CSV table of C-alpha atoms in Angstrom, one decimal:
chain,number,residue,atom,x,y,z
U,278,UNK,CA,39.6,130.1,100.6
U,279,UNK,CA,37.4,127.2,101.4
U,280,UNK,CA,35.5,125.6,98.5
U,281,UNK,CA,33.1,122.1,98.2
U,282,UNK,CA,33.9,120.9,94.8
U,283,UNK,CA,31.3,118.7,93.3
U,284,UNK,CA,30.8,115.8,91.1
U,285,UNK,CA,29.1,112.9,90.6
U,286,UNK,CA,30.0,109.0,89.6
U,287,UNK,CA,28.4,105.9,88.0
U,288,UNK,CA,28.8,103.8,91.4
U,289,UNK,CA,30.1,103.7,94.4
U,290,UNK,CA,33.3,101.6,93.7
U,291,UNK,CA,34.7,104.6,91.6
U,292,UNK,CA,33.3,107.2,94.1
U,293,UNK,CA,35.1,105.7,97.3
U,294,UNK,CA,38.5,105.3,95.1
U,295,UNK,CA,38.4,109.0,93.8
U,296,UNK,CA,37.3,110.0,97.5
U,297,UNK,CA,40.6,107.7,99.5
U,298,UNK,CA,42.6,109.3,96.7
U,299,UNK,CA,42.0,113.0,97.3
U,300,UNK,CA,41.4,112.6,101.3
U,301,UNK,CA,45.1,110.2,101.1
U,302,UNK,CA,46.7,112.7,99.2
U,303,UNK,CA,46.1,115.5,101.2
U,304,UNK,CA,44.0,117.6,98.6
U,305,UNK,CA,40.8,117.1,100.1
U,306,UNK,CA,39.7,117.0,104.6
U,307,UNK,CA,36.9,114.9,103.6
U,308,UNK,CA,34.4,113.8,100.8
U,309,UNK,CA,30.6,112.8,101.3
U,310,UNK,CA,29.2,110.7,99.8
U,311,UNK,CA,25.6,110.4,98.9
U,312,UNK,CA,23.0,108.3,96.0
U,313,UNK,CA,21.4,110.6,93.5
U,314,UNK,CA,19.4,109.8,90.8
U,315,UNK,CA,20.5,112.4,87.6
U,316,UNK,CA,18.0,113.2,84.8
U,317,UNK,CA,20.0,115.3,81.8
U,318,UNK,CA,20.4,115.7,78.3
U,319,UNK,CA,22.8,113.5,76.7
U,320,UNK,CA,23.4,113.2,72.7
U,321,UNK,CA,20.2,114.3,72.0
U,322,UNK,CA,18.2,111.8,74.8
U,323,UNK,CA,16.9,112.3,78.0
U,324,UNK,CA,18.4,109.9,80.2
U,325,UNK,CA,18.3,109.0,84.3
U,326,UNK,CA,20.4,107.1,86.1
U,327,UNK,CA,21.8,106.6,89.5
U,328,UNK,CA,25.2,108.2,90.5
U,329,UNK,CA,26.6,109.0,93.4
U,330,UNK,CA,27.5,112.7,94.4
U,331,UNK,CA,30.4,113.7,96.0
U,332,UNK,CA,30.7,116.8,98.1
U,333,UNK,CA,34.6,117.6,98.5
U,334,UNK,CA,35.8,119.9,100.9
U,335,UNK,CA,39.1,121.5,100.1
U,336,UNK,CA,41.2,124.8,99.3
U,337,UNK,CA,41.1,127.0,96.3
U,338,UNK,CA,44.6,126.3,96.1
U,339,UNK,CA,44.3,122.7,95.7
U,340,UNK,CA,41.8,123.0,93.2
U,341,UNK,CA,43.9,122.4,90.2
U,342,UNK,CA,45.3,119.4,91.8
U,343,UNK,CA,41.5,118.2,92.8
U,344,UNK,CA,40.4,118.4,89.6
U,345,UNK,CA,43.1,117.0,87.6
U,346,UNK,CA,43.3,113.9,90.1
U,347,UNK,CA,38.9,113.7,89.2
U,348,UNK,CA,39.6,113.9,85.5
U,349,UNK,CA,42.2,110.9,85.3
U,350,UNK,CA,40.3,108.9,87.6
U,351,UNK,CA,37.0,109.4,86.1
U,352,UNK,CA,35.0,106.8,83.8
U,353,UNK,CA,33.0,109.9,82.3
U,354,UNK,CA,33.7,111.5,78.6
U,355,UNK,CA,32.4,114.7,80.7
U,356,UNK,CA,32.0,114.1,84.3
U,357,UNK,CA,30.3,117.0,86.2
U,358,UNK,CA,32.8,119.1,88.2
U,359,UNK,CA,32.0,122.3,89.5
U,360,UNK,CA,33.2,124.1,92.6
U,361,UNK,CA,32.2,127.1,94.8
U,362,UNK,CA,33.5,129.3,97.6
U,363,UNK,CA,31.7,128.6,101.2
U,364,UNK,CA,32.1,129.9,104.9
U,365,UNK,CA,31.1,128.1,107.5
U,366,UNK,CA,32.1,127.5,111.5
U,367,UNK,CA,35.4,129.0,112.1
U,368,UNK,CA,37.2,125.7,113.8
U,369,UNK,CA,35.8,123.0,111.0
U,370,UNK,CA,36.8,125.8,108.2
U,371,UNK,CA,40.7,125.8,109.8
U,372,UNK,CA,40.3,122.0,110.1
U,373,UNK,CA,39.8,122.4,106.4
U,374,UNK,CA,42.5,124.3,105.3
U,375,UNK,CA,45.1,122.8,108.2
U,376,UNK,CA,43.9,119.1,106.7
U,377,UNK,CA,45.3,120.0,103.1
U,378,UNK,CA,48.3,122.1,103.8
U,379,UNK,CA,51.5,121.1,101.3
């Protein structure tokens, strides 16, 4: 099954590294990349600050692998990372899965 995983990072130094990591590694076809600004609740404060998403297109099967490689790499306590199942146009869906095959 095809899933985008998302989360997001303080700049865009740590963004591109996690992105050439999971794209290099074949767990990930490709990662976008985009500014957001983030308003949330942190320790009790609301705080905003500029991030950058990233949109990762991958497997469910490499998902443990995807988020384990996040985690280590990440400079957040708790970094967002959530994921969820998508369809889309058959040939980029098979370019998908073909791009992270073991």
């Amino acid at each position: 099954m095809i899933i985008i995983v998302h989360t997001t990072t303080a700049n865009l130094d740590e963004a591109k590294n996690i992105a050439n990591v999971l794209v290099g590694d074949g767990l990930a076809a490709c990662v976008n990349m985009r500014p957001v600004t983030s308003v949330y609740k942190w320790e009790d404060k609301i705080e905003e600050e500029g991030e950058i998403e990233l949109s990762i297109k991958t497997t469910s099967e490499m998902l443990e692998s995807v988020r384990n490689t996040i985690l280590s790499m990440h400079s957040y306590e708790l970094p967002a990372l959530i994921w969820w199942p998508v369809d889309g146009y058959i040939k980029y869906v098979e370019w998908i899965a073909e791009s992270v095959k073991k």
